């Protein structure tokens, strides 16, 4: 651990400002790191590679707490690996965010009284590129604020030329391999965004609706069906019943009248129908329901579309031109007038799909779309995890992954938008269909036209781990940095993004998975564990906290809450605590520098060190090993806690305090301890750096004179351990802690001095008498010394003269009164818990509360008796 950097240090400074001011240093430090190229990655390097791609934020987005959380974790991993000697690439970039970006620009146009159709497709797309150049990507500047150590020279955008080539290449390959096809299927349609969206972009929530039961047919040939979407009955082409349902066997194969229309529809038998649910009969609308579509295919039923893209009724008749919700009420009223309403239930709470972007109710709709045949791709994605090529962390998340990839439906990849990767397919005047690769010329001439749809945004982001490295070209970066070492992302993206990257990576890269490990984290929530939402009023802007407390404070708070796969609650008081930690590091380092802490020269031999010196070096090496183990297991919370308690508790509160007498005495011992303290600070700052980069950079360069901790060597466990020194200092801590507790119990002020006699002969504590007296504010015994309290602790004895500091009689009286109260509380709680009648009737929370009162009373009795025993008789 004696080599503190990979570069030649200059003479270290011994001065620091009295206070740490994050706002004055963070921006300057970050720009210096970028200017010096610390975060760049060299594909020609002989160092082992370590690669992580950023989950690309939307170009429309800004830094939110979820970004800050995830980026903190990735930055910690990559900073550590860089210090360990890896050629480290953290790949930055942004997603073009098809629907979201188009919506933003359309809103801007609306302010001018225009729509995209007024501009036309080409001009509108140009307008979006203009918006991106002027307003898009503000998150990049905010990432700098946070300290993201990304390779900015490699920044990519999912619509840039190289990534567009990658999209067209893989589309062509999948098409040629018959894994992409065009077909008419039921899709999720958003009448607001006017596009298809995938299953995973639909958010389901319980809405108040109505369940209407209505009678189809006439006379004895009637049948009752129920629906929450009465407007779709205009598109019914059958009624389905179960083949073994005796109630309807006489109707199967017959045709019955469809109300409000001049049509009759057949009654068909289908095993999909549950005879136990409702009336056992269901209306079949193949063009407006995915289950009905499948029934329609099995029975060769026609599919009648009765709504347009705006969810306006198109069926001929009195309801034509009505919005779907207006039509619903009108149709129910018309059925009621005909006496066909059997039952109405309002409100009827049921799960309804909503567009995840605009919250509009989704409309299932029959539509001609492009699809990926996911069967073989999904199987490969599942096999890569099952055979160990890819590990999911935490492992219990594997089940959710398998549940998804093993049951994937074909993926609808076309979107009815203008902003995005346009589908590279041309249609000819005579029905020709031509898919064009990136190096091919599209067909031209009269009657040829390109498909008007664009690809789902997740199609291009699914290529992210290799398209950002230059694929389909066989670049040096692709050879060096693929597969990625780890993917760090939220468990909510297991289906959106991860499965798609797995499928595409394995397909495009000849079976090589896109990453070796998938490390899943949870969601950031408020301090009460509640989801953050504008409607809840609990959304937090991380920039506000960074302005107020510094970026390090926010980062440390987020990392300290990061347990794998578990949601992270966060509150402002926790960030304040982390700010206090940064200040503690600053002040302790400042004190150390003023008292001779240094990294100059080799560490003294253990034989020259005090037991305090040996103890802290032994603990330091243990912490290095512990931190490494936690990093390898992606246990960021445990890394943070280990470093927090070591730095604050052991280094600053114990080692520095225990060493003060040594520094004050001066001489050779002070020089040895100064070198040990310098070593401890050097290593501790390097260990802390990946999580709190700014304050550690300032302090480390000051104390070591090194160029930058960013490129310093990551500490290694030297193997030095001293169990005897650890036991000795542990005993010393017990003595000091016990006496401090006694002083506090007697109401003594922390700085109040008390005469004391220390009996340490024959114990390992003898060399520490000066430190004990200084830390406990104990003065030597005088001629009039009277031992009014004697504390035997760990083989030593501390006798205190409290005659001049407290009224012993009054103190005994106070303690006796408190003891009597505690004993009364114990008796009452014991009586209640022994009453069988009470226990039989009382709710469990009440009983638990009484058990807690009993435990507290017993604890108080033990404590108060001990305090009384230590006081002299009045």
Short mmCIF file of N, CA, C and O in Angstrom, two decimals, residues 708-769:
data_model
loop_
_atom_site.label_atom_id
_atom_site.label_comp_id
_atom_site.label_asym_id
_atom_site.label_seq_id
_atom_site.Cartn_x
_atom_site.Cartn_y
_atom_site.Cartn_z
N UNK A 708 -3.44 13.08 -9.74
CA UNK A 708 -4.89 12.93 -9.57
C UNK A 708 -5.19 11.56 -9.00
O UNK A 708 -4.60 10.55 -9.40
N UNK A 709 -6.15 11.51 -8.08
CA UNK A 709 -6.56 10.22 -7.53
C UNK A 709 -7.31 9.40 -8.57
O UNK A 709 -7.41 8.18 -8.46
N UNK A 710 -7.83 10.06 -9.62
CA UNK A 710 -8.54 9.34 -10.69
C UNK A 710 -7.64 8.27 -11.31
O UNK A 710 -8.09 7.18 -11.67
N UNK A 711 -6.35 8.58 -11.43
CA UNK A 711 -5.42 7.65 -12.06
C UNK A 711 -4.45 7.06 -11.06
O UNK A 711 -3.42 6.48 -11.42
N UNK A 712 -4.78 7.20 -9.77
CA UNK A 712 -3.96 6.58 -8.74
C UNK A 712 -4.21 5.08 -8.71
O UNK A 712 -5.18 4.58 -9.27
N UNK A 713 -3.33 4.36 -8.07
CA UNK A 713 -3.46 2.90 -7.99
C UNK A 713 -4.47 2.54 -6.91
O UNK A 713 -4.47 3.08 -5.82
N UNK A 714 -5.34 1.61 -7.27
CA UNK A 714 -6.32 1.13 -6.30
C UNK A 714 -5.60 0.38 -5.18
O UNK A 714 -4.69 -0.41 -5.45
N UNK A 715 -5.96 0.61 -3.92
CA UNK A 715 -5.25 -0.06 -2.81
C UNK A 715 -5.39 -1.58 -2.87
O UNK A 715 -6.42 -2.12 -3.30
N UNK A 716 -4.36 -2.24 -2.42
CA UNK A 716 -4.38 -3.70 -2.32
C UNK A 716 -4.12 -4.10 -0.88
O UNK A 716 -3.40 -3.42 -0.15
N UNK A 717 -4.72 -5.18 -0.47
CA UNK A 717 -4.50 -5.72 0.86
C UNK A 717 -3.08 -6.28 0.93
O UNK A 717 -2.75 -7.24 0.23
N UNK A 718 -2.24 -5.67 1.77
CA UNK A 718 -0.85 -6.13 1.88
C UNK A 718 -0.72 -7.41 2.70
O UNK A 718 0.35 -8.03 2.72
N UNK A 719 -1.82 -7.78 3.34
CA UNK A 719 -1.75 -8.97 4.19
C UNK A 719 -1.37 -8.68 5.62
O UNK A 719 -1.38 -9.59 6.47
N UNK A 720 -0.99 -7.43 5.93
CA UNK A 720 -0.58 -7.11 7.30
C UNK A 720 -1.77 -7.20 8.24
O UNK A 720 -2.80 -6.55 8.04
N UNK A 721 -1.64 -8.02 9.27
CA UNK A 721 -2.65 -8.12 10.31
C UNK A 721 -1.93 -8.20 11.66
O UNK A 721 -0.84 -8.78 11.76
N UNK A 722 -2.52 -7.64 12.67
CA UNK A 722 -1.96 -7.71 14.02
C UNK A 722 -3.13 -7.93 14.98
O UNK A 722 -3.74 -6.97 15.48
N UNK A 723 -3.43 -9.19 15.22
CA UNK A 723 -4.58 -9.52 16.06
C UNK A 723 -4.38 -9.03 17.49
O UNK A 723 -5.34 -8.59 18.14
N UNK A 724 -3.14 -9.09 17.97
CA UNK A 724 -2.88 -8.66 19.35
C UNK A 724 -3.14 -7.16 19.51
O UNK A 724 -3.74 -6.72 20.49
N UNK A 725 -2.68 -6.38 18.53
CA UNK A 725 -2.92 -4.93 18.59
C UNK A 725 -4.41 -4.63 18.50
O UNK A 725 -4.91 -3.72 19.18
N UNK A 726 -5.12 -5.38 17.68
CA UNK A 726 -6.57 -5.16 17.55
C UNK A 726 -7.27 -5.46 18.87
O UNK A 726 -8.18 -4.72 19.29
N UNK A 727 -6.86 -6.55 19.55
CA UNK A 727 -7.47 -6.87 20.85
C UNK A 727 -7.15 -5.79 21.88
O UNK A 727 -7.99 -5.39 22.68
N UNK A 728 -5.91 -5.30 21.86
CA UNK A 728 -5.49 -4.28 22.82
C UNK A 728 -6.30 -3.00 22.65
O UNK A 728 -6.80 -2.43 23.64
N UNK A 729 -6.42 -2.55 21.42
CA UNK A 729 -7.16 -1.30 21.19
C UNK A 729 -8.65 -1.51 21.43
O UNK A 729 -9.35 -0.60 21.91
N UNK A 730 -9.14 -2.70 21.16
CA UNK A 730 -10.55 -2.98 21.46
C UNK A 730 -10.81 -2.86 22.96
O UNK A 730 -11.82 -2.31 23.40
N UNK A 731 -9.84 -3.37 23.75
CA UNK A 731 -9.96 -3.25 25.22
C UNK A 731 -9.91 -1.79 25.63
O UNK A 731 -10.69 -1.33 26.49
N UNK A 732 -9.00 -1.03 25.04
CA UNK A 732 -8.89 0.39 25.33
C UNK A 732 -10.20 1.11 25.01
O UNK A 732 -10.67 1.96 25.78
N UNK A 733 -10.80 0.76 23.88
CA UNK A 733 -12.07 1.37 23.50
C UNK A 733 -13.16 1.04 24.50
O UNK A 733 -14.00 1.89 24.83
N UNK A 734 -13.14 -0.19 25.01
CA UNK A 734 -14.15 -0.59 26.00
C UNK A 734 -14.02 0.25 27.26
O UNK A 734 -15.03 0.71 27.83
N UNK A 735 -12.80 0.45 27.73
CA UNK A 735 -12.58 1.25 28.93
C UNK A 735 -13.08 2.67 28.73
O UNK A 735 -13.84 3.22 29.54
N UNK A 736 -12.67 3.28 27.64
CA UNK A 736 -13.04 4.68 27.39
C UNK A 736 -14.55 4.80 27.20
O UNK A 736 -15.19 5.71 27.74
N UNK A 737 -15.13 3.86 26.47
CA UNK A 737 -16.58 3.91 26.24
C UNK A 737 -17.35 3.75 27.54
O UNK A 737 -18.34 4.47 27.79
N UNK A 738 -16.90 2.81 28.39
CA UNK A 738 -17.60 2.56 29.65
C UNK A 738 -17.53 3.78 30.57
O UNK A 738 -18.51 4.18 31.19
N UNK A 739 -16.36 4.38 30.67
CA UNK A 739 -16.22 5.55 31.54
C UNK A 739 -17.02 6.73 30.97
O UNK A 739 -17.65 7.49 31.73
N UNK A 740 -17.00 6.89 29.66
CA UNK A 740 -17.79 7.97 29.05
C UNK A 740 -19.28 7.78 29.34
O UNK A 740 -20.01 8.74 29.64
N UNK A 741 -19.71 6.54 29.26
CA UNK A 741 -21.12 6.25 29.54
C UNK A 741 -21.46 6.59 30.99
O UNK A 741 -22.51 7.18 31.28
N UNK A 742 -20.55 6.23 31.92
CA UNK A 742 -20.77 6.52 33.33
C UNK A 742 -20.83 8.02 33.57
O UNK A 742 -21.69 8.53 34.28
N UNK A 743 -19.91 8.74 32.96
CA UNK A 743 -19.89 10.21 33.10
C UNK A 743 -21.21 10.80 32.61
O UNK A 743 -21.80 11.68 33.26
N UNK A 744 -21.68 10.31 31.45
CA UNK A 744 -22.92 10.84 30.90
C UNK A 744 -24.10 10.52 31.82
O UNK A 744 -24.99 11.36 32.04
N UNK A 745 -24.09 9.28 32.38
CA UNK A 745 -25.17 8.89 33.28
C UNK A 745 -25.22 9.78 34.53
O UNK A 745 -26.29 10.02 35.10
N UNK A 746 -24.05 10.25 34.96
CA UNK A 746 -23.99 11.10 36.16
C UNK A 746 -24.24 12.58 35.84
O UNK A 746 -24.18 13.42 36.73
N UNK A 747 -24.48 12.85 34.57
CA UNK A 747 -24.78 14.23 34.18
C UNK A 747 -23.57 15.11 34.04
O UNK A 747 -23.69 16.35 34.02
N UNK A 748 -22.37 14.53 33.94
CA UNK A 748 -21.16 15.34 33.77
C UNK A 748 -21.07 15.89 32.35
O UNK A 748 -21.38 15.18 31.38
N UNK A 749 -20.64 17.11 32.19
CA UNK A 749 -20.42 17.70 30.88
C UNK A 749 -19.22 17.03 30.21
O UNK A 749 -18.26 16.63 30.89
N UNK A 750 -19.22 16.88 28.88
CA UNK A 750 -18.10 16.21 28.19
C UNK A 750 -16.73 16.81 28.52
O UNK A 750 -15.74 16.09 28.63
N UNK A 751 -16.66 18.13 28.67
CA UNK A 751 -15.37 18.76 28.93
C UNK A 751 -15.03 18.91 30.40
O UNK A 751 -13.96 19.43 30.74
N UNK A 752 -15.92 18.46 31.27
CA UNK A 752 -15.69 18.63 32.71
C UNK A 752 -14.60 17.69 33.20
O UNK A 752 -14.64 16.49 32.96
N UNK A 753 -13.61 18.23 33.91
CA UNK A 753 -12.49 17.42 34.36
C UNK A 753 -12.79 16.83 35.74
O UNK A 753 -13.39 17.46 36.60
N UNK A 754 -12.33 15.56 35.89
CA UNK A 754 -12.60 14.80 37.12
C UNK A 754 -11.30 14.17 37.60
O UNK A 754 -10.60 13.53 36.79
N UNK A 755 -10.96 14.31 38.88
CA UNK A 755 -9.78 13.61 39.41
C UNK A 755 -9.99 12.09 39.31
O UNK A 755 -11.09 11.59 39.57
N UNK A 756 -8.93 11.37 38.96
CA UNK A 756 -9.07 9.92 38.81
C UNK A 756 -7.76 9.22 39.13
O UNK A 756 -6.67 9.77 38.93
N UNK A 757 -7.93 7.98 39.61
CA UNK A 757 -6.78 7.09 39.80
C UNK A 757 -6.94 5.92 38.84
O UNK A 757 -7.97 5.23 38.83
N UNK A 758 -5.94 5.71 38.00
CA UNK A 758 -5.97 4.63 37.04
C UNK A 758 -5.08 3.49 37.51
O UNK A 758 -3.89 3.70 37.78
N UNK A 759 -5.64 2.30 37.60
CA UNK A 759 -4.86 1.12 37.95
C UNK A 759 -4.74 0.28 36.69
O UNK A 759 -5.64 -0.48 36.34
N UNK A 760 -3.63 0.46 35.98
CA UNK A 760 -3.43 -0.20 34.68
C UNK A 760 -2.27 -1.17 34.69
O UNK A 760 -2.02 -1.86 33.68
N UNK A 761 -1.51 -1.21 35.81
CA UNK A 761 -0.34 -2.08 35.86
C UNK A 761 -0.74 -3.52 35.60
O UNK A 761 -1.78 -4.00 36.08
N UNK A 762 0.09 -4.18 34.83
CA UNK A 762 -0.18 -5.59 34.54
C UNK A 762 -1.16 -5.79 33.40
O UNK A 762 -1.51 -6.91 33.06
N UNK A 763 -1.62 -4.71 32.79
CA UNK A 763 -2.53 -4.83 31.63
C UNK A 763 -1.86 -4.20 30.42
O UNK A 763 -0.88 -3.45 30.53
N UNK A 764 -2.43 -4.51 29.26
CA UNK A 764 -1.90 -3.94 28.02
C UNK A 764 -2.23 -2.46 27.88
O UNK A 764 -1.77 -1.80 26.94
N UNK A 765 -3.00 -1.94 28.82
CA UNK A 765 -3.42 -0.55 28.74
C UNK A 765 -2.42 0.43 29.34
O UNK A 765 -2.59 1.65 29.21
N UNK A 766 -1.41 -0.08 30.05
CA UNK A 766 -0.46 0.79 30.74
C UNK A 766 0.15 1.87 29.84
O UNK A 766 0.24 3.04 30.24
N UNK A 767 0.54 1.51 28.59
CA UNK A 767 1.14 2.56 27.75
C UNK A 767 0.15 3.63 27.30
O UNK A 767 0.56 4.64 26.72
N UNK A 768 -1.13 3.39 27.55
CA UNK A 768 -2.15 4.31 27.02
C UNK A 768 -2.70 5.26 28.08
O UNK A 768 -3.71 5.91 27.84
N UNK A 769 -2.03 5.35 29.25
CA UNK A 769 -2.61 6.15 30.33
C UNK A 769 -2.79 7.60 29.91
O UNK A 769 -3.84 8.21 30.18
#
